[in-house]
CSV table of N, CA and C and ligand atoms in Angstrom, one decimal:
chain,number,residue,atom,x,y,z
A,12,UNK,N,111.6,76.3,112.7
A,12,UNK,CA,112.2,77.7,113.0
A,12,UNK,C,111.8,79.1,112.9
A,13,UNK,N,112.4,79.7,113.8
A,13,UNK,CA,112.4,81.3,113.8
A,13,UNK,C,112.6,82.2,112.7
A,14,UNK,N,112.0,83.1,112.0
A,14,UNK,CA,112.5,83.3,110.7
A,14,UNK,C,112.4,82.4,109.3
A,15,UNK,N,112.2,81.0,109.7
A,15,UNK,CA,111.8,80.2,108.5
A,15,UNK,C,110.5,80.5,107.6
A,16,UNK,N,109.1,81.3,107.8
A,16,UNK,CA,107.9,81.4,107.9
A,16,UNK,C,107.3,82.4,107.6
A,17,UNK,N,107.2,83.2,106.4
A,17,UNK,CA,106.1,83.9,105.9
A,17,UNK,C,104.6,83.3,105.5
A,18,UNK,N,103.9,84.3,105.5
A,18,UNK,CA,102.3,84.3,105.5
A,18,UNK,C,101.8,85.1,104.0
A,19,UNK,N,101.8,85.0,103.2
A,19,UNK,CA,101.6,85.3,101.9
A,19,UNK,C,100.1,84.9,101.5
A,20,UNK,N,99.4,86.1,101.0
A,20,UNK,CA,97.3,85.9,99.7
A,20,UNK,C,97.9,86.3,98.9
A,21,UNK,N,97.6,85.9,97.7
A,21,UNK,CA,97.3,86.1,96.7
A,21,UNK,C,95.8,87.1,96.4
A,22,UNK,N,96.1,87.9,96.0
A,22,UNK,CA,94.8,89.0,96.1
A,22,UNK,C,93.8,88.0,94.9
A,23,UNK,N,92.4,88.7,95.5
A,23,UNK,CA,91.0,88.7,94.4
A,23,UNK,C,91.7,88.9,92.9
A,24,UNK,N,92.1,89.8,92.8
A,24,UNK,CA,92.3,90.5,91.3
A,24,UNK,C,93.6,89.3,90.5
A,25,UNK,N,94.4,88.9,91.1
A,25,UNK,CA,95.0,88.4,90.6
A,25,UNK,C,93.9,86.5,90.1
A,26,UNK,N,94.3,86.0,91.4
A,26,UNK,CA,92.9,84.8,91.4
A,26,UNK,C,92.0,84.3,90.0
A,27,UNK,N,90.9,85.8,90.1
A,27,UNK,CA,90.2,86.3,89.1
A,27,UNK,C,90.4,86.1,88.1
A,28,UNK,N,92.1,86.6,87.5
A,28,UNK,CA,92.7,86.1,86.1
A,28,UNK,C,93.2,85.4,86.0
A,29,UNK,N,93.7,84.4,86.3
A,29,UNK,CA,93.9,83.1,86.2
A,29,UNK,C,95.6,83.3,86.6
A,30,UNK,N,95.6,84.5,87.6
A,30,UNK,CA,97.1,84.3,87.8
A,30,UNK,C,97.7,83.3,88.8
A,31,UNK,N,96.8,82.8,89.6
A,31,UNK,CA,97.3,82.2,91.0
A,31,UNK,C,98.8,80.8,90.5
A,32,UNK,N,98.6,79.9,88.9
A,32,UNK,CA,99.6,78.9,88.5
A,32,UNK,C,100.8,79.7,88.4
A,33,UNK,N,101.1,81.2,87.6
A,33,UNK,CA,101.9,81.8,87.7
A,33,UNK,C,102.7,82.3,88.7
A,34,UNK,N,102.1,82.6,89.7
A,34,UNK,CA,102.4,83.3,91.0
A,34,UNK,C,103.4,82.5,91.7
A,35,UNK,N,102.4,81.4,91.7
A,35,UNK,CA,102.8,80.1,92.4
A,35,UNK,C,104.9,79.3,91.3
A,36,UNK,N,104.3,79.5,90.6
A,36,UNK,CA,105.5,79.3,90.0
A,36,UNK,C,107.3,80.4,90.0
A,37,UNK,N,106.9,81.5,90.0
A,37,UNK,CA,107.6,82.1,90.5
A,37,UNK,C,108.0,82.1,92.6
A,38,UNK,N,107.2,81.9,92.9
A,38,UNK,CA,107.1,81.3,94.3
A,38,UNK,C,108.0,80.4,94.2
A,39,UNK,N,107.5,78.9,93.6
A,39,UNK,CA,108.5,77.8,93.7
A,39,UNK,C,110.2,77.8,93.0
A,40,UNK,N,110.2,78.8,92.3
A,40,UNK,CA,111.1,78.7,91.3
A,40,UNK,C,112.3,79.7,92.0
A,41,UNK,N,111.5,80.3,93.1
A,41,UNK,CA,112.6,81.0,94.0
A,41,UNK,C,113.3,80.5,95.9
A,42,UNK,N,112.6,79.4,94.8
A,42,UNK,CA,113.1,78.4,96.6
A,42,UNK,C,112.7,78.6,97.2
A,43,UNK,N,111.2,78.7,97.8
A,43,UNK,CA,109.8,78.7,98.6
A,43,UNK,C,109.3,77.2,98.6
A,44,UNK,N,109.2,77.0,99.4
A,44,UNK,CA,108.1,75.8,100.8
A,44,UNK,C,107.0,76.0,100.5
A,45,UNK,N,106.2,75.6,99.8
A,45,UNK,CA,104.2,75.8,100.4
A,45,UNK,C,104.2,75.0,101.9
A,46,UNK,N,103.8,75.5,102.9
A,46,UNK,CA,103.8,74.6,104.0
A,46,UNK,C,102.6,74.5,103.9
A,47,UNK,N,102.1,75.2,103.5
A,47,UNK,CA,100.2,75.0,103.6
A,47,UNK,C,99.8,75.8,102.6
A,48,UNK,N,98.1,76.1,101.7
A,48,UNK,CA,97.8,76.6,101.1
A,48,UNK,C,96.8,75.8,101.1
A,49,UNK,N,95.5,77.6,101.4
A,49,UNK,CA,94.1,76.8,100.9
A,49,UNK,C,93.8,78.1,100.1
A,50,UNK,N,92.3,77.6,99.7
A,50,UNK,CA,91.9,79.1,98.3
A,50,UNK,C,90.2,79.4,99.6
A,51,UNK,N,89.6,80.9,99.6
A,51,UNK,CA,89.5,81.2,100.9
A,51,UNK,C,88.3,82.2,99.8
A,52,UNK,N,87.2,82.3,101.0
A,52,UNK,CA,87.0,84.1,100.7
A,52,UNK,C,86.9,84.4,101.6
A,53,UNK,N,87.9,85.5,101.6
A,53,UNK,CA,87.6,85.8,103.6
A,53,UNK,C,86.3,87.0,103.8
A,54,UNK,N,85.9,86.7,105.1
A,54,UNK,CA,84.8,87.5,105.6
A,54,UNK,C,84.9,88.6,105.5
A,55,UNK,N,83.8,89.8,106.1
A,55,UNK,CA,84.0,90.7,106.7
A,55,UNK,C,85.2,91.2,107.5
A,56,UNK,N,84.2,90.6,108.6
A,56,UNK,CA,85.2,90.4,109.3
A,56,UNK,C,86.9,90.1,110.0
A,57,UNK,N,87.0,89.0,108.8
A,57,UNK,CA,89.1,88.8,108.3
A,57,UNK,C,89.6,89.6,108.2
A,58,UNK,N,88.8,90.0,107.6
A,58,UNK,CA,89.2,91.8,106.4
A,58,UNK,C,89.7,92.8,107.1
A,59,UNK,N,88.6,93.2,108.0
A,59,UNK,CA,89.1,94.0,108.7
A,59,UNK,C,89.8,94.2,110.3
A,60,UNK,N,89.9,92.5,110.1
A,60,UNK,CA,90.6,92.4,111.8
A,60,UNK,C,91.8,92.2,110.4
A,61,UNK,N,92.3,91.3,109.8
A,61,UNK,CA,93.8,91.4,108.9
A,61,UNK,C,94.2,92.7,109.2
A,62,UNK,N,93.7,93.7,108.3
A,62,UNK,CA,94.0,95.0,108.1
A,62,UNK,C,94.4,95.8,108.7
A,63,UNK,N,93.4,95.7,110.2
A,63,UNK,CA,93.8,96.5,111.5
A,63,UNK,C,94.3,97.9,111.6
A,64,UNK,N,95.4,97.4,111.1
A,64,UNK,CA,96.8,97.9,111.5
A,64,UNK,C,96.4,99.5,110.3
A,65,UNK,N,95.8,99.2,109.2
A,65,UNK,CA,95.4,100.2,108.2
A,65,UNK,C,94.0,100.8,108.7
A,66,UNK,N,93.2,101.0,109.7
A,66,UNK,CA,91.8,101.0,110.5
A,66,UNK,C,91.6,102.8,109.6
A,67,UNK,N,92.8,103.2,110.1
A,67,UNK,CA,92.4,105.0,110.4
A,67,UNK,C,92.7,105.5,108.4
A,68,UNK,N,93.3,104.7,108.7
A,68,UNK,CA,94.4,104.9,106.2
A,68,UNK,C,93.3,104.9,105.8
A,69,UNK,N,93.0,106.3,105.2
A,69,UNK,CA,92.2,107.1,103.8
A,69,UNK,C,91.7,105.2,103.1
A,70,UNK,N,92.2,104.9,102.3
A,70,UNK,CA,92.2,103.4,101.3
A,70,UNK,C,91.5,102.5,102.2
A,71,UNK,N,91.3,102.5,103.5
A,71,UNK,CA,90.9,101.1,104.5
A,71,UNK,C,89.9,100.7,103.7
A,72,UNK,N,88.1,101.1,103.6
A,72,UNK,CA,87.7,101.1,103.6
A,72,UNK,C,87.0,100.0,102.1
A,73,UNK,N,87.9,100.9,101.2
A,73,UNK,CA,88.1,100.3,99.8
A,73,UNK,C,89.0,99.1,99.3
A,74,UNK,N,89.6,98.3,100.3
A,74,UNK,CA,91.0,97.5,100.7
A,74,UNK,C,89.9,96.7,101.6
A,75,UNK,N,89.3,96.5,102.0
A,75,UNK,CA,88.9,95.9,103.0
A,75,UNK,C,87.2,95.1,101.4
A,76,UNK,N,87.0,96.3,101.2
A,76,UNK,CA,85.6,95.4,100.0
A,76,UNK,C,86.4,94.8,99.1
A,77,UNK,N,87.9,95.4,98.3
A,77,UNK,CA,88.5,94.7,97.4
A,77,UNK,C,89.1,93.3,97.7
A,78,UNK,N,89.3,93.2,99.1
A,78,UNK,CA,90.0,91.8,99.7
A,78,UNK,C,88.4,90.6,99.9
A,79,UNK,N,87.4,91.3,99.5
A,79,UNK,CA,86.7,90.1,100.3
A,79,UNK,C,85.2,90.0,98.9
A,80,UNK,N,86.2,90.7,97.6
A,80,UNK,CA,85.6,90.8,96.6
A,80,UNK,C,85.6,89.7,95.6
A,81,UNK,N,86.3,89.2,96.0
A,81,UNK,CA,86.5,87.0,95.1
A,81,UNK,C,87.2,86.3,95.5
A,82,UNK,N,87.6,85.2,95.4
A,82,UNK,CA,88.5,84.2,96.4
A,82,UNK,C,89.8,84.3,96.3
A,83,UNK,N,90.5,84.4,97.3
A,83,UNK,CA,91.9,84.4,97.8
A,83,UNK,C,93.0,83.3,97.8
A,84,UNK,N,93.8,83.3,97.5
A,84,UNK,CA,94.6,82.0,97.9
A,84,UNK,C,95.7,82.4,99.5
A,85,UNK,N,95.6,81.9,100.1
A,85,UNK,CA,96.1,82.0,101.1
A,85,UNK,C,97.0,81.0,101.2
A,86,UNK,N,98.5,81.5,102.0
A,86,UNK,CA,99.4,80.1,102.2
A,86,UNK,C,100.6,81.0,102.9
A,87,UNK,N,101.3,79.5,103.5
A,87,UNK,CA,102.2,79.6,104.6
A,87,UNK,C,103.6,78.9,103.4
A,88,UNK,N,104.5,79.8,103.9
A,88,UNK,CA,105.8,79.8,102.7
A,88,UNK,C,106.9,79.9,103.6
A,89,UNK,N,108.2,78.1,103.4
A,89,UNK,CA,109.5,78.4,104.0
A,89,UNK,C,110.4,78.2,103.2
A,90,UNK,N,111.4,78.7,103.7
A,90,UNK,CA,112.8,79.9,103.4
A,90,UNK,C,113.2,80.5,104.4
A,91,UNK,N,114.9,80.5,104.2
A,91,UNK,CA,116.1,81.2,105.5
A,91,UNK,C,115.6,82.6,105.2
A,92,UNK,N,114.9,83.3,106.4
A,92,UNK,CA,115.0,84.8,106.0
A,92,UNK,C,114.0,85.3,105.0
A,93,UNK,N,112.0,84.1,105.5
A,93,UNK,CA,111.1,83.9,104.6
A,93,UNK,C,110.7,85.3,104.1
A,94,UNK,N,110.3,86.1,105.4
A,94,UNK,CA,110.0,87.4,105.1
A,94,UNK,C,110.7,88.7,104.6
A,95,UNK,N,111.7,88.5,105.0
A,95,UNK,CA,112.6,89.7,104.1
A,95,UNK,C,112.8,88.9,102.3
A,96,UNK,N,113.5,87.8,102.4
A,96,UNK,CA,113.4,87.3,101.3
A,96,UNK,C,112.4,87.3,100.4
A,97,UNK,N,110.9,86.9,100.8
A,97,UNK,CA,109.9,87.2,100.2
A,97,UNK,C,109.2,88.4,99.9
A,98,UNK,N,109.4,89.3,100.5
A,98,UNK,CA,109.6,90.7,100.8
A,98,UNK,C,110.4,91.6,99.4
A,99,UNK,N,111.2,90.7,98.8
A,99,UNK,CA,112.2,91.2,98.0
A,99,UNK,C,111.3,90.4,96.3
A,100,UNK,N,111.1,89.4,96.8
A,100,UNK,CA,110.7,88.7,95.5
A,100,UNK,C,108.7,89.2,95.1
A,101,UNK,N,108.1,90.0,95.8
A,101,UNK,CA,107.1,90.5,95.3
A,101,UNK,C,107.3,92.1,94.7
A,102,UNK,N,108.4,92.8,95.8
A,102,UNK,CA,108.6,94.5,95.2
A,102,UNK,C,107.6,95.0,96.1
A,103,UNK,N,107.8,96.3,95.7
A,103,UNK,CA,107.2,97.5,96.6
A,103,UNK,C,105.9,97.7,96.3
A,104,UNK,N,105.3,98.0,97.7
A,104,UNK,CA,103.6,97.8,97.2
A,104,UNK,C,103.4,98.3,95.9
A,105,UNK,N,104.0,99.7,95.9
A,105,UNK,CA,103.3,100.4,94.3
A,105,UNK,C,103.9,99.6,93.2
A,106,UNK,N,103.0,99.2,92.8
A,106,UNK,CA,104.0,97.8,91.6
A,106,UNK,C,104.5,99.1,90.5
A,107,UNK,N,104.6,100.4,90.6
A,107,UNK,CA,105.1,101.2,89.6
A,107,UNK,C,106.8,102.3,90.0
A,108,UNK,N,106.9,101.3,91.7
A,108,UNK,CA,108.2,101.3,92.1
A,108,UNK,C,108.6,100.2,92.5
A,109,UNK,N,107.9,99.1,91.7
A,109,UNK,CA,109.2,97.3,92.2
A,109,UNK,C,109.2,97.3,91.0
A,110,UNK,N,110.6,96.8,91.6
A,110,UNK,CA,112.1,96.5,90.9
A,110,UNK,C,111.6,95.1,89.9
A,111,UNK,N,111.7,95.6,88.4
A,111,UNK,CA,112.1,94.2,87.5
A,111,UNK,C,112.2,93.3,87.9
A,112,UNK,N,111.4,92.1,87.5
A,112,UNK,CA,111.3,91.1,87.6
A,112,UNK,C,110.3,90.2,88.9
A,113,UNK,N,109.8,91.2,90.0
A,113,UNK,CA,109.4,91.1,90.8
A,113,UNK,C,108.0,90.4,90.8
A,114,UNK,N,106.5,90.2,91.3
A,114,UNK,CA,105.8,89.7,91.3
A,114,UNK,C,104.5,90.5,91.0
A,115,UNK,N,104.7,91.9,92.1
A,115,UNK,CA,103.9,93.1,91.7
A,115,UNK,C,104.6,93.4,90.8
A,116,UNK,N,105.9,93.8,89.8
A,116,UNK,CA,105.8,94.3,89.0
A,116,UNK,C,105.5,93.8,87.8
A,117,UNK,N,105.0,92.6,87.6
A,117,UNK,CA,104.3,91.7,86.5
A,117,UNK,C,102.8,91.1,86.8
A,118,UNK,N,102.7,91.4,88.0
A,118,UNK,CA,101.3,91.3,87.7
A,118,UNK,C,100.9,92.0,88.3
A,119,UNK,N,100.8,92.9,89.4
A,119,UNK,CA,100.0,94.5,90.0
A,119,UNK,C,99.5,95.1,88.9
A,120,UNK,N,98.2,95.3,89.1
A,120,UNK,CA,97.2,95.9,88.3
A,120,UNK,C,97.3,98.0,89.0
A,121,UNK,N,97.5,97.9,90.3
A,121,UNK,CA,97.6,99.3,90.6
A,121,UNK,C,97.6,98.9,92.2
A,122,UNK,N,98.2,100.2,93.4
A,122,UNK,CA,98.6,99.8,94.5
A,122,UNK,C,97.8,99.0,94.9
A,123,UNK,N,96.6,98.8,95.3
A,123,UNK,CA,95.6,98.1,95.6
A,123,UNK,C,95.7,97.0,95.2
A,124,UNK,N,95.5,96.6,94.1
A,124,UNK,CA,95.6,94.9,93.3
A,124,UNK,C,96.6,95.1,93.3
A,125,UNK,N,97.5,94.6,94.0
A,125,UNK,CA,98.9,94.1,93.8
A,125,UNK,C,99.3,93.0,93.9
A,126,UNK,N,98.2,92.8,93.4
A,126,UNK,CA,98.2,90.8,93.5
A,126,UNK,C,99.0,89.8,94.1
A,127,UNK,N,99.9,90.6,95.6
A,127,UNK,CA,99.9,89.6,96.3
A,127,UNK,C,100.2,90.3,98.0
A,128,UNK,N,99.9,89.7,98.9
A,128,UNK,CA,100.6,90.3,100.5
A,128,UNK,C,101.5,89.0,100.9
A,129,UNK,N,102.4,89.8,101.4
A,129,UNK,CA,103.6,88.9,102.1
A,129,UNK,C,103.8,89.7,103.2
A,130,UNK,N,104.0,89.3,104.6
A,130,UNK,CA,103.6,89.9,106.0
A,130,UNK,C,105.0,90.0,105.9
A,131,UNK,N,105.4,91.3,107.0
A,131,UNK,CA,106.6,92.2,107.4
A,131,UNK,C,107.2,92.3,108.4
A,132,UNK,N,106.4,91.3,109.2
A,132,UNK,CA,107.6,91.0,110.8
A,132,UNK,C,107.1,89.7,110.1
A,133,UNK,N,108.1,88.5,111.4
A,133,UNK,CA,108.3,87.5,112.0
A,133,UNK,C,106.7,87.3,112.6
A,134,UNK,N,106.5,88.3,113.9
A,134,UNK,CA,105.5,88.3,114.5
A,134,UNK,C,104.5,87.8,113.7
A,135,UNK,N,104.3,89.4,112.6
A,135,UNK,CA,103.3,89.6,111.4
A,135,UNK,C,102.2,88.0,111.1
A,136,UNK,N,104.0,87.5,110.4
A,136,UNK,CA,103.8,86.1,109.9
A,136,UNK,C,102.8,85.3,110.3
A,137,UNK,N,103.0,85.1,112.1
A,137,UNK,CA,102.5,84.3,112.8
A,137,UNK,C,101.3,84.6,112.7
A,138,UNK,N,100.8,85.6,113.3
A,138,UNK,CA,99.2,85.7,113.6
A,138,UNK,C,99.2,86.0,112.5
A,139,UNK,N,99.3,86.2,111.2
A,139,UNK,CA,98.5,86.1,109.8
A,139,UNK,C,98.3,84.9,109.6
A,140,UNK,N,98.8,84.1,109.8
A,140,UNK,CA,98.8,82.6,108.9
A,140,UNK,C,97.8,82.5,110.2
A,141,UNK,N,98.2,82.7,111.8
A,141,UNK,CA,97.1,82.3,112.4
A,141,UNK,C,95.4,82.1,112.1
A,142,UNK,N,95.2,83.1,111.0
A,142,UNK,CA,93.6,83.3,110.8
A,142,UNK,C,93.0,83.0,109.7
A,143,UNK,N,94.0,82.0,109.5
A,143,UNK,CA,93.3,80.9,108.9
A,143,UNK,C,94.0,79.7,108.5
A,144,UNK,N,94.7,79.6,109.7
A,144,UNK,CA,95.4,78.0,109.6
A,144,UNK,C,95.8,77.4,111.1
A,145,UNK,N,94.8,76.4,111.0
A,145,UNK,CA,95.4,75.7,112.7
A,145,UNK,C,96.7,75.1,112.9
A,146,UNK,N,96.8,74.7,113.9
A,146,UNK,CA,98.6,73.9,113.4
A,146,UNK,C,98.7,73.1,112.9
A,147,UNK,N,97.2,71.8,113.0
A,147,UNK,CA,97.4,71.0,111.9
A,147,UNK,C,97.5,70.7,110.9
A,148,UNK,N,97.3,72.0,110.9
A,148,UNK,CA,97.3,71.7,108.8
A,148,UNK,C,98.5,72.4,108.3
A,149,UNK,N,99.6,72.8,109.1
A,149,UNK,CA,100.8,72.9,108.6
A,149,UNK,C,101.9,71.7,108.7
A,150,UNK,N,102.2,71.7,107.3
A,150,UNK,CA,103.1,70.2,107.5
A,150,UNK,C,104.0,70.4,106.1
B,215,ATP,P1,100.5,93.8,101.9
B,215,ATP,O1,100.3,94.1,103.5
B,215,ATP,O2,99.8,93.4,100.8
B,215,ATP,O3,101.8,92.9,101.4
B,215,ATP,P2,102.7,96.3,101.9
B,215,ATP,O4,102.8,95.9,103.2
B,215,ATP,O5,103.8,96.5,100.5
B,215,ATP,O6,101.2,95.1,101.7
B,215,ATP,P3,101.0,97.7,103.6
B,215,ATP,O7,101.3,99.3,103.5
B,215,ATP,O8,100.5,97.3,104.4
B,215,ATP,O9,101.4,97.3,101.9
B,215,ATP,O10,99.7,97.9,102.6
B,215,ATP,C1,98.7,96.3,102.7
B,215,ATP,C2,97.6,97.3,101.5
B,215,ATP,O11,97.1,98.3,101.6
B,215,ATP,C3,99.3,97.4,100.7
B,215,ATP,O12,99.5,96.1,99.3
B,215,ATP,C4,97.4,97.4,99.1
B,215,ATP,O13,97.2,97.1,98.8
B,215,ATP,C5,96.9,98.5,99.9
B,215,ATP,N1,97.5,100.0,100.0
B,215,ATP,C6,98.0,100.5,100.9
B,215,ATP,N2,98.5,101.2,100.3
B,215,ATP,C7,97.6,101.8,99.4
B,215,ATP,C8,97.7,103.0,99.0
B,215,ATP,N3,98.3,104.1,99.0
B,215,ATP,N4,95.9,103.0,98.5
B,215,ATP,C9,95.3,102.0,98.1
B,215,ATP,N5,96.1,101.3,98.5
B,215,ATP,C10,96.9,101.1,99.3
B,216,MG,MG1,101.7,95.4,104.6
């Protein structure tokens, strides 16, 4: 049903430092169902295209380099009002501004290395999931 799906990435810094398990536990405890999950290493082309909307921003090159610096965990998550509920769970982009108890407050080390990605609209959730999952992977 529309609005029930979001897309998330556990970013390279968090995977590298062994935080995938604790982050997944928080996602489960918050009531999200993991509808699809894989560990991958993004190609440069995937990362560039994924963050296309930020192409003109000064941090774009660094962001792409960071996102391809190691494996990431890509996930499709199911929950009522999934996009908004997940963005509440992860907190603000800048961990200094994130609410206590949010994933970014706990696991981010900087604005760039902010541990997780969460889609910002239903439309983008479907677009982003489509980068990494084919229909048959979703269950
Ligand atoms: P995400 O899209 O990863 O869920 P977001 O929607 O909170 O995060 P965006 O504005 O879409 O934030 O930025 C995408 C990503 O680009 C951020 O998660 C962060 O890793 C990086 N980023 C954003 N702003 C900056 C900045 N000022 N300096 C460095 N990196 C940044
Ligand atoms: Mg965003």
